[in-house]
Coordinates of C-alpha atoms in Angstrom, one line a residue:
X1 CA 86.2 264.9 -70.6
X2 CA 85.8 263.8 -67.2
X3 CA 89.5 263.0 -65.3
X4 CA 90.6 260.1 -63.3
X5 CA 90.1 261.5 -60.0
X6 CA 86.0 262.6 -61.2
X7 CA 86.0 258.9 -61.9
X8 CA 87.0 257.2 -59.1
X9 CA 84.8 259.7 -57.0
X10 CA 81.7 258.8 -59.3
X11 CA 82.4 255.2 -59.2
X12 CA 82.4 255.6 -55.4
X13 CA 79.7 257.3 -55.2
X14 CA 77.6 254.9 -57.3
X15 CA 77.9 252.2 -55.0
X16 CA 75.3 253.3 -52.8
X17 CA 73.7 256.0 -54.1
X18 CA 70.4 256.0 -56.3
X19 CA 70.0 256.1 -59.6
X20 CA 67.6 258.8 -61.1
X21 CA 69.8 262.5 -61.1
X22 CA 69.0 264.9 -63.7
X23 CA 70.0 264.3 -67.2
X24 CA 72.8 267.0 -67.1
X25 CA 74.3 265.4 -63.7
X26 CA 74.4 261.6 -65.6
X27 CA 75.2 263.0 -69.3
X28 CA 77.6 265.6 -67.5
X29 CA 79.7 263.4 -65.1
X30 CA 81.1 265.9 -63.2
X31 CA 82.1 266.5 -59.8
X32 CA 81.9 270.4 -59.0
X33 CA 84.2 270.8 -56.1
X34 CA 84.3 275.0 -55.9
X35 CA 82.2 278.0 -57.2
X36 CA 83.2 281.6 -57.2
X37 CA 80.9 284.2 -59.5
X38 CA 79.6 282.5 -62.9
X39 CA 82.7 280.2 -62.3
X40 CA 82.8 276.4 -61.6
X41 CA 85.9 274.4 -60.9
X42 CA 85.3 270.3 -61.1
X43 CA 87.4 267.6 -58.8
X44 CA 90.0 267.4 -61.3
X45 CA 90.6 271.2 -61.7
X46 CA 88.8 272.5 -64.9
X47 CA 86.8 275.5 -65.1
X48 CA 83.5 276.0 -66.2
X49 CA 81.4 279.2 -67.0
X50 CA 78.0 278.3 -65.4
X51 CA 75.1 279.4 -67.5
X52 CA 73.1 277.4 -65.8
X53 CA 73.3 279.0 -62.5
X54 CA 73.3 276.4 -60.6
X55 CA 69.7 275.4 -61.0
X56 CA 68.9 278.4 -61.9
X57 CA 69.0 279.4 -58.5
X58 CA 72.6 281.0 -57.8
X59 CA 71.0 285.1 -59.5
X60 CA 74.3 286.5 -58.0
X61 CA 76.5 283.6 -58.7
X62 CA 78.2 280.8 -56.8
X63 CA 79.8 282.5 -53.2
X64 CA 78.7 285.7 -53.4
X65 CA 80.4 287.1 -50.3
X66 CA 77.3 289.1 -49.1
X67 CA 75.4 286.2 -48.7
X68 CA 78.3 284.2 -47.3
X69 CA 78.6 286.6 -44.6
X70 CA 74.8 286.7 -43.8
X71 CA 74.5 282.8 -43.7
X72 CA 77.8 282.7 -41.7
X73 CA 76.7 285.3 -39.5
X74 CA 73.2 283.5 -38.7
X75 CA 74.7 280.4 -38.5
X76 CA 76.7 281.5 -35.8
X77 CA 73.5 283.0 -33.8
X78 CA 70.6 280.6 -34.2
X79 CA 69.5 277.9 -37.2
X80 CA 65.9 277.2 -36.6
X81 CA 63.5 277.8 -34.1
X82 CA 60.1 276.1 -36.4
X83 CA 58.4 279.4 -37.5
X84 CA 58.7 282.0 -34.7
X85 CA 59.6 285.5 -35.0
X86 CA 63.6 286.2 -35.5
X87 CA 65.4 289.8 -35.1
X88 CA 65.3 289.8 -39.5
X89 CA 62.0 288.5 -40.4
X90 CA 60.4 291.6 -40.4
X91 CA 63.2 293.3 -42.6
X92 CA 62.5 290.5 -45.1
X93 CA 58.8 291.2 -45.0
X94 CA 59.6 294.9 -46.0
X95 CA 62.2 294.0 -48.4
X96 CA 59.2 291.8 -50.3
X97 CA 56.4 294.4 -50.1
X98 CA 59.0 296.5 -52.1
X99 CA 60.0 294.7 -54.6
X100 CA 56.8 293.2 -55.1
X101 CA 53.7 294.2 -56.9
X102 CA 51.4 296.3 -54.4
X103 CA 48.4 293.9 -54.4
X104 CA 50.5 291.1 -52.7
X105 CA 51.3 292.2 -49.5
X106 CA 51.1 289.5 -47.4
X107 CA 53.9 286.4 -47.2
X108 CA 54.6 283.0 -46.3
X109 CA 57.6 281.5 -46.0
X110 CA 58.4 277.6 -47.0
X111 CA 61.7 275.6 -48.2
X112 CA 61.1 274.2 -51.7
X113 CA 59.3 274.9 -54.7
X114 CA 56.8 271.7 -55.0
X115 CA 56.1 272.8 -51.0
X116 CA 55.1 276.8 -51.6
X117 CA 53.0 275.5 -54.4
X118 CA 51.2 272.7 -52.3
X119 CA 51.0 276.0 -49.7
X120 CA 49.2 277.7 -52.6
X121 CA 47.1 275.2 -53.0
X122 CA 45.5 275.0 -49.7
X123 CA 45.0 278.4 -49.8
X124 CA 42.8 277.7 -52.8
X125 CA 41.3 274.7 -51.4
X126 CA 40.4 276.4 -48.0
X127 CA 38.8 279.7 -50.2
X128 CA 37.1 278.6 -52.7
X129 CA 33.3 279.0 -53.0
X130 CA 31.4 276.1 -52.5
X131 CA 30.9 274.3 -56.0
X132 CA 34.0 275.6 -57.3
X133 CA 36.2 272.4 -56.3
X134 CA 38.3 272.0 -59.3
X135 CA 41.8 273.9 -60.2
X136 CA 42.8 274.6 -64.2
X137 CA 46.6 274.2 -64.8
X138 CA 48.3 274.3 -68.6
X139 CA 49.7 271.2 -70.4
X140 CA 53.2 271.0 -70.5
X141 CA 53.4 272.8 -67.4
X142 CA 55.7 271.9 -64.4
X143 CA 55.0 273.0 -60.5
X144 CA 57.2 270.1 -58.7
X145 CA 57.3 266.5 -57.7
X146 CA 54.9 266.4 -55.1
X147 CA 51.6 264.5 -55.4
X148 CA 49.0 268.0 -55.4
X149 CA 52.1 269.4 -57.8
X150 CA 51.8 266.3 -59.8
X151 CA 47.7 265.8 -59.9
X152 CA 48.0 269.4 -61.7
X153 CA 49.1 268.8 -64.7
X154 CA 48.3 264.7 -64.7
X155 CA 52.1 263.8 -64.4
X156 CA 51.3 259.9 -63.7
X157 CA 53.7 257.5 -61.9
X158 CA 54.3 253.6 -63.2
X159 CA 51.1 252.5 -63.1
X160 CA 49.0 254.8 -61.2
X161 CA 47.6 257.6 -62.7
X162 CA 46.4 260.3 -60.3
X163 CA 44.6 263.0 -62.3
X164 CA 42.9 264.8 -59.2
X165 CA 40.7 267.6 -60.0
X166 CA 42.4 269.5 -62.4
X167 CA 41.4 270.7 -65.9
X168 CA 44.3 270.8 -68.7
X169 CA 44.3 274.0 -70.5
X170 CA 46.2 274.7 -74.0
X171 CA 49.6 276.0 -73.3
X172 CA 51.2 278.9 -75.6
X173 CA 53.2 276.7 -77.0
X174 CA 53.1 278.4 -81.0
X175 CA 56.3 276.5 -82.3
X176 CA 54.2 272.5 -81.7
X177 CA 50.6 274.1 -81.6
X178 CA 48.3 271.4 -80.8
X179 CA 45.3 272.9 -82.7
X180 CA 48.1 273.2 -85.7
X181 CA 47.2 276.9 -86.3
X182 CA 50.3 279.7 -86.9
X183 CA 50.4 282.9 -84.8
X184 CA 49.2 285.3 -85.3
X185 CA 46.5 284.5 -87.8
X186 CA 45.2 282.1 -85.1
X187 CA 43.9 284.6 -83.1
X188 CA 45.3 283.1 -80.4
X189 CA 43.0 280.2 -80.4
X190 CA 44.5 278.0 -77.3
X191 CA 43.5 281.5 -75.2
X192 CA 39.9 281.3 -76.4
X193 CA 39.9 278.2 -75.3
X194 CA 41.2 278.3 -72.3
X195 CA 38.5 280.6 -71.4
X196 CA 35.9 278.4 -72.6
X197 CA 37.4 275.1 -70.3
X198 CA 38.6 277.1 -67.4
X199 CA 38.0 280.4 -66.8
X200 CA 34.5 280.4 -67.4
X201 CA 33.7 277.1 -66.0
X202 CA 31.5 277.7 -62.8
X203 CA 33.5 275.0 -60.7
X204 CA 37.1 276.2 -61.5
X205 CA 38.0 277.8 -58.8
X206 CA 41.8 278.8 -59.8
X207 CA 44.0 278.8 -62.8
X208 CA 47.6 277.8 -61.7
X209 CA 50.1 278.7 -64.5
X210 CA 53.7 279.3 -65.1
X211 CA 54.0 282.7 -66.8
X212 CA 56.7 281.6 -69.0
X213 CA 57.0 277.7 -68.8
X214 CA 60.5 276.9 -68.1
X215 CA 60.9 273.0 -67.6
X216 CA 58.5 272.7 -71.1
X217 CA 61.8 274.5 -72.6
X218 CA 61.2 278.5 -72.0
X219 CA 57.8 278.7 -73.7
X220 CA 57.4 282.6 -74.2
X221 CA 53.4 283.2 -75.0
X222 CA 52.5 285.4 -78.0
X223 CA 50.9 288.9 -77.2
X224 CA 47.0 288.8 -76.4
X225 CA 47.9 285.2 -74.8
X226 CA 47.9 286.4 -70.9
X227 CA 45.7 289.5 -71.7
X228 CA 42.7 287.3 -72.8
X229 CA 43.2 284.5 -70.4
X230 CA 43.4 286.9 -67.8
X231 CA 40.7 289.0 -67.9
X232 CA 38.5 285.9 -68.4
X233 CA 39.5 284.6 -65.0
X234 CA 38.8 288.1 -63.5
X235 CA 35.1 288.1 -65.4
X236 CA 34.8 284.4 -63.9
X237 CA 35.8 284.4 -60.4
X238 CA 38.3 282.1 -61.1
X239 CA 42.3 282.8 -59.3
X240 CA 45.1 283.6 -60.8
X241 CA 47.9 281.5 -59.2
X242 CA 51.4 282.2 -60.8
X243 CA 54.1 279.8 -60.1
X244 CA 57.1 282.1 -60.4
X245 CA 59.5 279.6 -58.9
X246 CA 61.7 279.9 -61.5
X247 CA 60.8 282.8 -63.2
X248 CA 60.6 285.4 -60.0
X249 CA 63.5 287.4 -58.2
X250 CA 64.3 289.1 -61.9
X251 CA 65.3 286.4 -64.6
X252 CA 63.5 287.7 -67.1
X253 CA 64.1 291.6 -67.0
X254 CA 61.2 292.0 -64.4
X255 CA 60.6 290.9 -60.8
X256 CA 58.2 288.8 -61.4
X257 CA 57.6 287.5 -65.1
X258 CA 53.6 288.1 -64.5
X259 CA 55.0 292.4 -64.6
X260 CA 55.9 291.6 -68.2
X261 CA 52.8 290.4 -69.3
X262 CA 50.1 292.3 -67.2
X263 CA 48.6 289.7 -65.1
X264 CA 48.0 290.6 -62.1
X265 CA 47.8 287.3 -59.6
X266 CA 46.3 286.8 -56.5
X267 CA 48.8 284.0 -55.0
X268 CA 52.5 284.0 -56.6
X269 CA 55.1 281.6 -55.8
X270 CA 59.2 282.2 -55.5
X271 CA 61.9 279.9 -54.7
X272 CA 64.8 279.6 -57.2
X273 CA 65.9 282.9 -57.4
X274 CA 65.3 284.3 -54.1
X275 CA 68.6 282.9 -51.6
X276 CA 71.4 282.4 -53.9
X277 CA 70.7 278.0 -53.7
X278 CA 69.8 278.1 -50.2
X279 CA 66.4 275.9 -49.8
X280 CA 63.5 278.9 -49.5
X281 CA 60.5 279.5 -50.9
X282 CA 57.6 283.0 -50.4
X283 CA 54.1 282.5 -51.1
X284 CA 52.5 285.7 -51.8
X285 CA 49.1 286.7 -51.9
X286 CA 46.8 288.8 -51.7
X287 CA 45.8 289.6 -47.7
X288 CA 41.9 288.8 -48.1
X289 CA 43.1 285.4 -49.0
X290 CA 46.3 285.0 -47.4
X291 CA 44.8 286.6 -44.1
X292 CA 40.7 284.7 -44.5
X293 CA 40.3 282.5 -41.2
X294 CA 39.7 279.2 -43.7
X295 CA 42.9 279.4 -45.3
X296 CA 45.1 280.6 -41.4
X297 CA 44.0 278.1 -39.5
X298 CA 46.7 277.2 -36.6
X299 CA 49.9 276.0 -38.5
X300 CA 48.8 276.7 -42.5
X301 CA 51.6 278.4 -43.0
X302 CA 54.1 276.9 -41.0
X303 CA 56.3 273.3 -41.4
X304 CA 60.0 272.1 -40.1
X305 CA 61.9 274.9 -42.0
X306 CA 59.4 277.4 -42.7
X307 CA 60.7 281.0 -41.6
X308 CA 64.2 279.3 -40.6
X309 CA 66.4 281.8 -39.9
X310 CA 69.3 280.6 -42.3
X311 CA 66.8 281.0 -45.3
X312 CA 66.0 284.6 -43.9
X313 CA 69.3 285.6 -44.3
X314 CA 69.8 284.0 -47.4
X315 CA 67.3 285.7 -48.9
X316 CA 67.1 289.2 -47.4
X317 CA 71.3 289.1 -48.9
X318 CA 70.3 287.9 -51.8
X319 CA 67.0 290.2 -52.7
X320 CA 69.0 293.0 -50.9
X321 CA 72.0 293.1 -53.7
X322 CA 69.2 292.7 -56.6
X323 CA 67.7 295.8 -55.6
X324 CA 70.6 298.1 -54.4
X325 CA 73.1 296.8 -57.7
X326 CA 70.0 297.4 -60.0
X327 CA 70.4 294.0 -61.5
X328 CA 67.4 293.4 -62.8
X329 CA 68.2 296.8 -65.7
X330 CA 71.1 294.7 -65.8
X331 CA 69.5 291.2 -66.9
X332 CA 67.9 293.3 -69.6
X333 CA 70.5 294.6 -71.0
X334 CA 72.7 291.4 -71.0
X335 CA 69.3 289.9 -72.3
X336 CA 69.1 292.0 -75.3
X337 CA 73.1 290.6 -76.2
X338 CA 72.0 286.9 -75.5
X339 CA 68.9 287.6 -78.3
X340 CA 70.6 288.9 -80.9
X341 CA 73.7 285.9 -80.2
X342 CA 71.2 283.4 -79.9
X343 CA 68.5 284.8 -83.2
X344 CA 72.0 284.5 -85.2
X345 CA 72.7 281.3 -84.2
X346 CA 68.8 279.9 -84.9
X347 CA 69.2 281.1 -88.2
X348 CA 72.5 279.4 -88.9
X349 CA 71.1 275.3 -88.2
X350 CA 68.2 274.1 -89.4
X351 CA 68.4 271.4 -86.8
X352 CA 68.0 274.4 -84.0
X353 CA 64.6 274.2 -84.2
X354 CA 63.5 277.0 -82.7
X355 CA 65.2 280.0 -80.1
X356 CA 63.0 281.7 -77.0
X357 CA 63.5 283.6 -73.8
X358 CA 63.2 287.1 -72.4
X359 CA 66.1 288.3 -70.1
X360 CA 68.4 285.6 -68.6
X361 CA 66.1 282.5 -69.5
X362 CA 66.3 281.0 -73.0
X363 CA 65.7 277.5 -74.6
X364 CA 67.1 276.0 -77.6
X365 CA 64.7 273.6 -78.9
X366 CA 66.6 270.6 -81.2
X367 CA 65.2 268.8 -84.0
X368 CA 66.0 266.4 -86.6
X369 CA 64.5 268.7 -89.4
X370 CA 63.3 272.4 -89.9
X371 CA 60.5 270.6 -91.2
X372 CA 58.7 267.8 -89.5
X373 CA 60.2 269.4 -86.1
X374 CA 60.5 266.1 -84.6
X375 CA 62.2 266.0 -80.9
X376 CA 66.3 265.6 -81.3
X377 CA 67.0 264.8 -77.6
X378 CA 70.0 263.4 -78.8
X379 CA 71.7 266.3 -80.7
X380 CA 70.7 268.3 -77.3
X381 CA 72.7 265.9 -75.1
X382 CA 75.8 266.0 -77.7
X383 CA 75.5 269.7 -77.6
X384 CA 75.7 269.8 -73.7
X385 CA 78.3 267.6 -73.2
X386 CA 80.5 268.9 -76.1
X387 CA 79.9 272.5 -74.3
X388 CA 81.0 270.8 -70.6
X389 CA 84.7 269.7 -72.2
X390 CA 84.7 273.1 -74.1
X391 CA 84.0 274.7 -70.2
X392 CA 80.5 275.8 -70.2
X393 CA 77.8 274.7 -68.4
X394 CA 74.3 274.9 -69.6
X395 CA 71.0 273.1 -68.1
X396 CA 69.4 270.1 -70.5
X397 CA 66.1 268.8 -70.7
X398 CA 64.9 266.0 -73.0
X399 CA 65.7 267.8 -76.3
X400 CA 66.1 271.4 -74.9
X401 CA 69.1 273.3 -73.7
X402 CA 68.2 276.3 -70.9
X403 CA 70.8 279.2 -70.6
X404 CA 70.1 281.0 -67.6
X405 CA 73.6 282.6 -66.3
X406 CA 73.6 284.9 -63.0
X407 CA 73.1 288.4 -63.0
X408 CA 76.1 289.7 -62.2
X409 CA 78.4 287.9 -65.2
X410 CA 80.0 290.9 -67.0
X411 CA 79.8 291.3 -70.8
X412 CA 83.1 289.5 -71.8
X413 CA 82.0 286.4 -69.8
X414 CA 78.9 286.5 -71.6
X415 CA 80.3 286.6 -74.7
X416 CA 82.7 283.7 -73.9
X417 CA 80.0 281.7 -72.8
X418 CA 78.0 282.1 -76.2
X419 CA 81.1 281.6 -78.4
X420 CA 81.2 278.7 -76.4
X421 CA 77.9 277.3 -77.1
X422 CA 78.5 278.1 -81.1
X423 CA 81.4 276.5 -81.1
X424 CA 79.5 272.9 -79.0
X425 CA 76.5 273.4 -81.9
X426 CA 78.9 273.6 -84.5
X427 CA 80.9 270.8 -83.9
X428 CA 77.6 268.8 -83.3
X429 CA 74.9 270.0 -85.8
X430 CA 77.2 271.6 -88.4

């Protein structure tokens, strides 16, 4: 429960400050005052393992001291200078063209996720063969808050409804299919048809997707999904643009999600997972794009805190532990003890609908019956606040909960953190 001093602060705070936070931030009431590892202390003292990671941003944990040293240190030299050259921009650049796959070798560097992905955009935009001036995207996908980010996937404000130039695709979504087929005797019908509408439209010029669709509630596509819509782009002409911002830097056993399932894009986008929380954000492409004079005009790639130092050094710490601690073998192994945790607990309540993830991303979809699977947003928020007084921490979303704990957790604190979340479903849903 949420203590006196936590209260006082909140009611403070509300005074002024706007409504419209996250569901977990007004469900949760907490005020986090301190984080150390997977640890999270709130105002009034109480400790919480944070399988959110932050927003799932924090890979290493909250304070890792490598990348408190590197920000100190830079903070200390120089902050921002717009987007010229600094002393460790070029080790950055290196560090990327090895951890990344070897047909995107050329970078961009940005603050946010909605602002890479507007980057990505342009590069389409500024590329695309005449005729080709519309984009596909997938339904129930989510690329940010900004207007091109919005136009996507038709996210409409109020009253105005901004639906751009985009063409809506059938997500993999197997668990609500919209064509109400079961895998695999489908065939994997919402690929076909995604071909048909997209890929081998003559004006699409780019598919943007999410690999594995993480706000939707960690939508993991069935095998032949990617294969097919991918090599129908390739036969078409038409992009592949994959919005890694939550998925890249190694959350789901791989660097980039698109490894997993063979796709090979021409523009990916990183941000959560690549500087421990600080804002940054690579676009990567491929350099005929990246490097055409259409798409690098004077100041394409640059903005107020593009290439800023502090983000530099954020990252470059950040990506540099992931690669020398071998932490992405580690999400897969710690992956394989959250499955068969999470499988058992699916298969215990009828009313937890449906389990999915691949390394250190899952969702647990809620429902009011095994049967007519209808949306139980309010057994999701019972199960995440009941987890918060328990002391874990998990990220909710309409009538999912996302488990996405940093990297370097050890086993026990895993396990705690999953006895945890039984013990919050049990008490809810039992």
């Amino acid at each position: 429960m949420t203590g006196l001093r936590q209260t006082q602060h909140l009611a403070r705070e509300a005074r002024h400050l706007a409504p419209g936070a996250s569901e977990e931030a007004v469900h949760g009431r907490r005020v986090f005052a301190e984080g150390r590892g997977p640890v999270l202390t709130d105002l009034d003292g109480n400790q919480y393992l944070d399988f959110a990671a932050g927003t799932l941003t924090q890979s290493l944990g909250h304070g890792h001291p490598e990348v408190v040293e590197a920000l100190t240190a830079q903070a200390r030299r120089l902050w921002n200078v717009h987007d010229s050259a600094t002393p460790d921009r070029a080790g950055l650049l290196d560090l990327l063209a090895r951890l990344l796959p070897e047909q995107l070798d050329t970078y961009a560097f940005f603050s946010t996720g909605a602002e890479v992905v507007e980057a990505a955009l342009r590069v389409v935009q500024a590329t695309a063969p005449p005729g080709r001036n519309r984009i596909g995207a997938l339904r129930h996908g989510f690329h940010g808050k900004t207007m091109g980010a919005r136009m996507l996937v038709h996210w409409d404000i109020g009253h105005q409804a901004f639906s751009g130039n985009s063409v809506l695709g059938y997500s993999p979504y197997c668990y609500r299919c919209p064509l109400g087929l079961e895998y695999p005797s489908c065939d994997v019908r919402c690929a076909t048809l995604v071909r048909r509408h997209i890929a081998e439209k003559p004006n699409v010029s780019a598919l943007v997707f999410e690999p594995v669709l993480g706000a939707a509630g960690v939508i993991v596509p069935p095998p032949g999904y990617w294969e097919r819509v991918a090599e129908g782009c390739r036969d078409g002409g038409v992009l592949l643009v994959a919005d890694e911002v939550l998925t890249g830097g190694g959350r789901t056993g791989a660097f980039l999600a698109s490894d997993l399932f063979g796709i090979e894009p021409d523009l990916t986008m990183l941000s959560k997972g690549t500087a421990s929380g600080f804002p940054f954000a690579v676009l990567a492409g491929r350099a005929e794009l990246l490097r055409r004079p259409e798409a690098a005009t004077s100041g394409a790639y640059a903005s107020t805190y593009a290439s800023n130092p502090l983000g530099i050094a954020a990252a470059r710490a950040t990506l540099e532990v992931v690669e020398r601690d071998r932490l992405i073998d580690r999400v897969r192994v710690l992956g394989e003890i959250m499955e068969d945790r999470l499988r058992t607990l699916e298969s215990r309540f009828d009313r937890l609908g449906q389990v999915r993830g691949l390394g250190l991303l899952w969702g647990l979809e809620f429902v009011t019956d095994p049967v007519g699977r209808a949306p139980a947003p309010e057994a999701a928020r019972a199960v995440y606040t009941t987890a918060l007084d328990l002391g874990l921490r998990t990220s909710l979303g309409g009538h999912i909960l996302r488990l996405a704990p940093p990297f370097t957790l050890d086993e026990a604190q895993l396990e705690e953190g999953l006895r945890l979340l039984e013990k919050a479903v049990e008490r809810v849903i039992a």
